[in-house]
PDB file of C-alpha atoms in Angstrom:
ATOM      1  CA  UNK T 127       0.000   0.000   0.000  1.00 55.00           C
ATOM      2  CA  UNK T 128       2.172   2.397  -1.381  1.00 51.00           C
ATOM      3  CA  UNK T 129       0.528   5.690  -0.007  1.00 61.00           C
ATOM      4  CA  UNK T 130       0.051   4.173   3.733  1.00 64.00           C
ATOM      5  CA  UNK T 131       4.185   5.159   4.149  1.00 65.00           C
ATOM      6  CA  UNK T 132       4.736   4.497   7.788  1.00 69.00           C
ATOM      7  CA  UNK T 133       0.972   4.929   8.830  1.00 79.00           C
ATOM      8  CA  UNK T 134      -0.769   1.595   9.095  1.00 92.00           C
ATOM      9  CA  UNK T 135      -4.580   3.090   9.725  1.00 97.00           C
ATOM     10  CA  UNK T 136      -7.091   4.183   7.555  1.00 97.00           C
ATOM     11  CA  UNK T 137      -9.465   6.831   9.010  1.00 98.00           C
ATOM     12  CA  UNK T 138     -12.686   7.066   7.553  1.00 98.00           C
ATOM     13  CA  UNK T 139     -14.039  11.076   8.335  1.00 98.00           C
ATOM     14  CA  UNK T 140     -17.369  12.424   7.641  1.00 97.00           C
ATOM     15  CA  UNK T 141     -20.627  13.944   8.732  1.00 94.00           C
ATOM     16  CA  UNK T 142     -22.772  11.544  10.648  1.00 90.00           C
ATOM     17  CA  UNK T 143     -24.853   9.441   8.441  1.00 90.00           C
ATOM     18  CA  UNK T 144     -22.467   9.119   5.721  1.00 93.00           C
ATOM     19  CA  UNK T 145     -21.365   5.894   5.621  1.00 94.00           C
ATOM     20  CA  UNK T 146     -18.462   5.605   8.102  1.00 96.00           C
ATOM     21  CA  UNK T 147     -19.241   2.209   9.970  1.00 95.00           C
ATOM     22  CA  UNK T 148     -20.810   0.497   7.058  1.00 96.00           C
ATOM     23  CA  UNK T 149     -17.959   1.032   4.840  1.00 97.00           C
ATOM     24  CA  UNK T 150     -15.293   0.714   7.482  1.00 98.00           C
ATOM     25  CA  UNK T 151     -16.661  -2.692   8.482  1.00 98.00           C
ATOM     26  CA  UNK T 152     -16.768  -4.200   4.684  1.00 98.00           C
ATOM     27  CA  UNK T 153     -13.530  -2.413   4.051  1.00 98.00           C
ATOM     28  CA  UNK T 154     -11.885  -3.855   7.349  1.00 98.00           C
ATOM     29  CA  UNK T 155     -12.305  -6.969   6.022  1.00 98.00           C
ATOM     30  CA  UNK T 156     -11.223  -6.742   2.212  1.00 97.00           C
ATOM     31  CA  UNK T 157      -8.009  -5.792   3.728  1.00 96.00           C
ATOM     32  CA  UNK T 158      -8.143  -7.877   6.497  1.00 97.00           C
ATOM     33  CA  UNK T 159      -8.079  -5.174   9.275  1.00 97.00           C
ATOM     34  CA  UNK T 160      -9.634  -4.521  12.250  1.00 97.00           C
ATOM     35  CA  UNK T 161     -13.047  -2.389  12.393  1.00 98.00           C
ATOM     36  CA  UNK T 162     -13.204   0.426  15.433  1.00 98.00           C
ATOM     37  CA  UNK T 163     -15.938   2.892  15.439  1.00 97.00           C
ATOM     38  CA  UNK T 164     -14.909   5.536  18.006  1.00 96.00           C
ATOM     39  CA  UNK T 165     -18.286   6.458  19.000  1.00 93.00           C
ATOM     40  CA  UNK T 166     -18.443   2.440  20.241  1.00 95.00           C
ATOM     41  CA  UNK T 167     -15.662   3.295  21.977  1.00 96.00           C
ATOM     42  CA  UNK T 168     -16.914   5.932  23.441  1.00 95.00           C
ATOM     43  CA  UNK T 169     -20.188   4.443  24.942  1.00 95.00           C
ATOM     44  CA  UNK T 170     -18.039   1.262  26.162  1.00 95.00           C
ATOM     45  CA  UNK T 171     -15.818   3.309  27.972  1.00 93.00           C
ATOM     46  CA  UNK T 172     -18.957   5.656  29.532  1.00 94.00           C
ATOM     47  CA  UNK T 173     -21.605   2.767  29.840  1.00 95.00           C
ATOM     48  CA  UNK T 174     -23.915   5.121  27.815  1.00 94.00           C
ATOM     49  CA  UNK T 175     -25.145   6.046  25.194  1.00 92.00           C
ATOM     50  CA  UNK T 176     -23.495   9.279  23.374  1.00 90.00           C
ATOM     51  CA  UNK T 177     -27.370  10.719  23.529  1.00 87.00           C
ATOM     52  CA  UNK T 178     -27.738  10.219  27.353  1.00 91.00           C
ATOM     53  CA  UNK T 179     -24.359  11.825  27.858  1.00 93.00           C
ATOM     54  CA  UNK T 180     -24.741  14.930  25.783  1.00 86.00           C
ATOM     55  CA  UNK T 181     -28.144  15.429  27.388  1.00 88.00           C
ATOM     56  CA  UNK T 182     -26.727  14.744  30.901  1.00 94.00           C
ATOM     57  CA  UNK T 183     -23.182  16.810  30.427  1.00 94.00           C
ATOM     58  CA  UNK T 184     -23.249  18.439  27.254  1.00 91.00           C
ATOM     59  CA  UNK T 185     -20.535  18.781  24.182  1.00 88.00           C
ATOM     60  CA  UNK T 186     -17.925  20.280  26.060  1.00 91.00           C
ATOM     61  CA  UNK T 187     -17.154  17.328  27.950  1.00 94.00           C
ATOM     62  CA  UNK T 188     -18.384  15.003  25.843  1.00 93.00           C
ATOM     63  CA  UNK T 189     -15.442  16.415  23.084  1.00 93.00           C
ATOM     64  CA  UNK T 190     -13.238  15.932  25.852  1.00 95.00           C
ATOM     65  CA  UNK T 191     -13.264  12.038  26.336  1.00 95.00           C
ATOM     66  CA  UNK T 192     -13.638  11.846  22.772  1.00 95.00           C
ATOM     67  CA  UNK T 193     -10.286  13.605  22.363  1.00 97.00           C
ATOM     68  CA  UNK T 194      -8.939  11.058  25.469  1.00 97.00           C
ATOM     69  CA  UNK T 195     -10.494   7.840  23.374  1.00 96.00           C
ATOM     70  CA  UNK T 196      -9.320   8.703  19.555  1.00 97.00           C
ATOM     71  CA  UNK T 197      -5.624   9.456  21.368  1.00 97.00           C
ATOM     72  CA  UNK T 198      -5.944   5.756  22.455  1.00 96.00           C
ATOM     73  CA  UNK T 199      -7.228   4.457  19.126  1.00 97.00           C
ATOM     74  CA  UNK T 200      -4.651   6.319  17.078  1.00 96.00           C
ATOM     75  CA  UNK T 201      -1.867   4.590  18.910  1.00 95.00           C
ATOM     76  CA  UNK T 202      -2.942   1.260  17.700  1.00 95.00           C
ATOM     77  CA  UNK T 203      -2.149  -0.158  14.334  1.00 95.00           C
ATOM     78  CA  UNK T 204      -3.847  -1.792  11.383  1.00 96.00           C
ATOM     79  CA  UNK T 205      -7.634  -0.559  11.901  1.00 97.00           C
ATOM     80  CA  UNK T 206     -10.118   0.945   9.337  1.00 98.00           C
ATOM     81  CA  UNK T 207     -11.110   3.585  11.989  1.00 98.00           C
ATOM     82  CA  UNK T 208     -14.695   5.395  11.812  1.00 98.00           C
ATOM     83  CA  UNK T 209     -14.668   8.227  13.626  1.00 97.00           C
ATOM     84  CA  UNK T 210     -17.904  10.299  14.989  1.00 92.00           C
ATOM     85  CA  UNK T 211     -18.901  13.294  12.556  1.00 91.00           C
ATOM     86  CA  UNK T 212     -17.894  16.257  15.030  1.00 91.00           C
ATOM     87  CA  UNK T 213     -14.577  14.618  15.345  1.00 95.00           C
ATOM     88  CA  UNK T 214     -12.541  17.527  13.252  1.00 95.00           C
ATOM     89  CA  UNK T 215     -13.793  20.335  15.704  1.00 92.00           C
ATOM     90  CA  UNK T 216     -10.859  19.494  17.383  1.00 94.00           C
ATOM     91  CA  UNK T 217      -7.324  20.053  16.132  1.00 94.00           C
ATOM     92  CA  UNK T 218      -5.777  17.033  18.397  1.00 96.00           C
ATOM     93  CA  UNK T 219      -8.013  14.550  17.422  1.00 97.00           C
ATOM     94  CA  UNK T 220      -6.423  14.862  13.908  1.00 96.00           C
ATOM     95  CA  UNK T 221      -3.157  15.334  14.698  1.00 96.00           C
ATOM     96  CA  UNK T 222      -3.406  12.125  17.070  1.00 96.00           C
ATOM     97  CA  UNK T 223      -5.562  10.137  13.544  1.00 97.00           C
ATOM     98  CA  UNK T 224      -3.017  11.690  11.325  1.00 95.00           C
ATOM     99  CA  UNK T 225       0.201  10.442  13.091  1.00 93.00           C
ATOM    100  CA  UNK T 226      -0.454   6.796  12.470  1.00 90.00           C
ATOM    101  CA  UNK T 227      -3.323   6.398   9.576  1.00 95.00           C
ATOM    102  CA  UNK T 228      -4.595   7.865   6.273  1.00 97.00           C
ATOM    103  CA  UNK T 229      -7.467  10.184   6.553  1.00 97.00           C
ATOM    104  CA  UNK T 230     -10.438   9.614   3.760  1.00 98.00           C
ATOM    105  CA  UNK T 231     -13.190  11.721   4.265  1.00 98.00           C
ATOM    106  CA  UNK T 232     -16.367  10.324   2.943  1.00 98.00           C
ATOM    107  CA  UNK T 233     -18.677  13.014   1.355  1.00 97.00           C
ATOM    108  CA  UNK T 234     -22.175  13.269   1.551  1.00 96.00           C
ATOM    109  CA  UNK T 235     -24.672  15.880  -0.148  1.00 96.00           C
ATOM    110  CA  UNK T 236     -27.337  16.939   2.409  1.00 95.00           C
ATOM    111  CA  UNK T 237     -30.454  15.591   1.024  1.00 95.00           C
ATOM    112  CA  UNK T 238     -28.189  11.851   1.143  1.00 94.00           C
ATOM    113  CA  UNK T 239     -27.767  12.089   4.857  1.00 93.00           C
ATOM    114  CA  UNK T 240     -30.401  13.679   5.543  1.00 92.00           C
ATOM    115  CA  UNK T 241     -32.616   9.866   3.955  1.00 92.00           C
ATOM    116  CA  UNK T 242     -30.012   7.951   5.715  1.00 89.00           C
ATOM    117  CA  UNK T 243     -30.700   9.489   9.074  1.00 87.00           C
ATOM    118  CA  UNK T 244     -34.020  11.269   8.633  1.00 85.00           C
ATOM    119  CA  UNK T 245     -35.801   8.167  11.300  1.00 83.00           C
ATOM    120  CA  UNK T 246     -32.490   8.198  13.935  1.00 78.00           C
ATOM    121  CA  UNK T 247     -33.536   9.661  16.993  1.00 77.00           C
ATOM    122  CA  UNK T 248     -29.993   8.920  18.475  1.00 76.00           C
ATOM    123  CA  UNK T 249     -28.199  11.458  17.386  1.00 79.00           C
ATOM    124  CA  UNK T 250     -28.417  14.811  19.890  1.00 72.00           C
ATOM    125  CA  UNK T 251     -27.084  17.734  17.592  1.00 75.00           C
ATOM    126  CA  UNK T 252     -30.185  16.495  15.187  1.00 76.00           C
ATOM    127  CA  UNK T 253     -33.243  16.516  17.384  1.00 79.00           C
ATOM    128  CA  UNK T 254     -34.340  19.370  16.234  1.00 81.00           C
ATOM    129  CA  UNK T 255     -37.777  20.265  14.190  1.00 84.00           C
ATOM    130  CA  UNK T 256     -35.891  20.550  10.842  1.00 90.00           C
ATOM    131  CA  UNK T 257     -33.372  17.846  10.185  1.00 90.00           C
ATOM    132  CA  UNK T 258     -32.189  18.672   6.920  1.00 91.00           C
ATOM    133  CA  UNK T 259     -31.616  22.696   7.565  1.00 93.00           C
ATOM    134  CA  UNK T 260     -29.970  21.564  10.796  1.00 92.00           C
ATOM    135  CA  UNK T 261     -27.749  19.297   8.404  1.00 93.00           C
ATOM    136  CA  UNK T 262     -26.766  22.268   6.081  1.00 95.00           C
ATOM    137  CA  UNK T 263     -26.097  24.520   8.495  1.00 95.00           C
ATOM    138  CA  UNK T 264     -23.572  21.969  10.391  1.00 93.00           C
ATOM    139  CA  UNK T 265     -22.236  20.423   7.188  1.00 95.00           C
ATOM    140  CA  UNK T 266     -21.636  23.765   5.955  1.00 95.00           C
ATOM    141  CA  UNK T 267     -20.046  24.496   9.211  1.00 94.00           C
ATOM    142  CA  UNK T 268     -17.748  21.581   9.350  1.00 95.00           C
ATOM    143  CA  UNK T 269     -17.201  20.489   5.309  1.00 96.00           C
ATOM    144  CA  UNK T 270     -13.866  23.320   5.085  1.00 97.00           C
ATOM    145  CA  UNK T 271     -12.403  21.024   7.835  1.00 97.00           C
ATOM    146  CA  UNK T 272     -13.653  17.576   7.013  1.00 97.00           C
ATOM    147  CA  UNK T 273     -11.567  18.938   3.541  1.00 97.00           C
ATOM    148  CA  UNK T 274      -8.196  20.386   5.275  1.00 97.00           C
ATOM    149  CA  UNK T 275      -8.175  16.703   7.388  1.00 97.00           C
ATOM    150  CA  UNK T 276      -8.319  14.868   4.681  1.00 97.00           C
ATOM    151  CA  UNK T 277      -5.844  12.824   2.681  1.00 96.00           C
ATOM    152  CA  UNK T 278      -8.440  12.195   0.318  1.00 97.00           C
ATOM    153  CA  UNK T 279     -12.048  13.212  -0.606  1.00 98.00           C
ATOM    154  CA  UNK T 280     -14.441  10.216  -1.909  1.00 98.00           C
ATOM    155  CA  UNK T 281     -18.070  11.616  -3.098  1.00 96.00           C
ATOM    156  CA  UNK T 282     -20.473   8.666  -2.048  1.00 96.00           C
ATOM    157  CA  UNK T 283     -23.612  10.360  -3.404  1.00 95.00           C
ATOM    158  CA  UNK T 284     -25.345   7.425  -5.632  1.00 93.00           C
ATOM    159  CA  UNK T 285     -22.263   5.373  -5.179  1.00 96.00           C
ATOM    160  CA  UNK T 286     -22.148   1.577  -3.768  1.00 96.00           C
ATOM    161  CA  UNK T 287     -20.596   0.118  -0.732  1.00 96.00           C
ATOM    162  CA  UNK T 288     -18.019  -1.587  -3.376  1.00 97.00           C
ATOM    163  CA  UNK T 289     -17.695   1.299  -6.134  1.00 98.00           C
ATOM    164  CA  UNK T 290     -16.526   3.799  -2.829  1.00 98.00           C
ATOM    165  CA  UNK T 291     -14.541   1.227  -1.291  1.00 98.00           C
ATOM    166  CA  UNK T 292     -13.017   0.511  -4.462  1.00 97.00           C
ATOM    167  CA  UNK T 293     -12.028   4.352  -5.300  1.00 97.00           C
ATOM    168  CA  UNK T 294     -10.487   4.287  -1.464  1.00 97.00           C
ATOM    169  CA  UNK T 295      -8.400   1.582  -2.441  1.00 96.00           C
ATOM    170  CA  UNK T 296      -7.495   2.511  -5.870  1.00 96.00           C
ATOM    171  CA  UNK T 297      -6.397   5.992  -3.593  1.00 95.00           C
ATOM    172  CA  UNK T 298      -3.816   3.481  -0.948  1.00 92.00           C
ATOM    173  CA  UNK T 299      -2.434   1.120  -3.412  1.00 89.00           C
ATOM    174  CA  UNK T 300      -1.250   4.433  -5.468  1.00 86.00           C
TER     175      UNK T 300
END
């Protein structure tokens, strides 16, 4: 994997509900890697739900452990990492994904996360009366530094499971 140089993750980066667990799973196991989704992580290390603990202490302190639990990720090697969508509000997070993995950020148009997470009530910053304005306002927000994080940009709008993990791929091999 010509690309990887001396980083031996891939980090898959992205606004919630664009794909980041179900690709990172199938792509884990093409390449015969392990999966992690940091916001599992998260709610093992907490014993609850992400939901729950923004609603009990907020995204202050909830960016905090994140920041504590992708530090401890990023030090392992040879994972197809899927990180939560806010994960770029916070410089350290990618300098900790960046110093051992490959950053891909999988991009979404609104109206395509907005169908793939229009009926998910467990996601806090989108309980809100208008789920797609919420979603252009915070993609809008965050897209400038899903871009500067990323190694490489793959559009998944009307793409398969196999045609993006294919073009991520075609990205790593060189």
């Amino acid at each position: 994997m010509r690309n990887m140089k001396n980083k031996s993750n891939i980090v898959l980066i992205g606004f919630m509900g664009c794909g980041k667990s179900t690709i990172g799973k199938e792509l884990a196991k093409k390449i015969k890697y392990s999966f992690i989704d940091s916001d599992e992580e998260i709610e093992k290390s907490i014993g609850i739900s992400i939901s729950d603990f923004f609603a009990k202490y907020g995204e202050v302190k909830f960016r905090k452990l994140e920041e504590k639990v992708i530090s401890q990720i990023a030090a392992k090697n040879n994972l197809v990492i899927a990180t939560g969508g806010g994960v770029i509000k916070n410089f350290n997070n990618i300098f900790s994904l960046k110093s051992g993995g490959i950053i891909i950020y999988l991009k979404a148009a609104p109206m395509t996360i907005f169908k793939n997470v229009k009926n998910d009530n467990t996601r806090p910053l989108l309980n809100t009366n208008n789920k797609l304005e919420t979603i252009k306002s915070l993609l809008n927000e965050r897209a400038p530094l899903y871009e500067r994080a990323a190694d490489f940009i793959v559009n998944t709008d009307n793409k398969s499971i196999n045609e993006i993990i294919s073009n991520i791929l075609d990205y790593i091999r060189g």
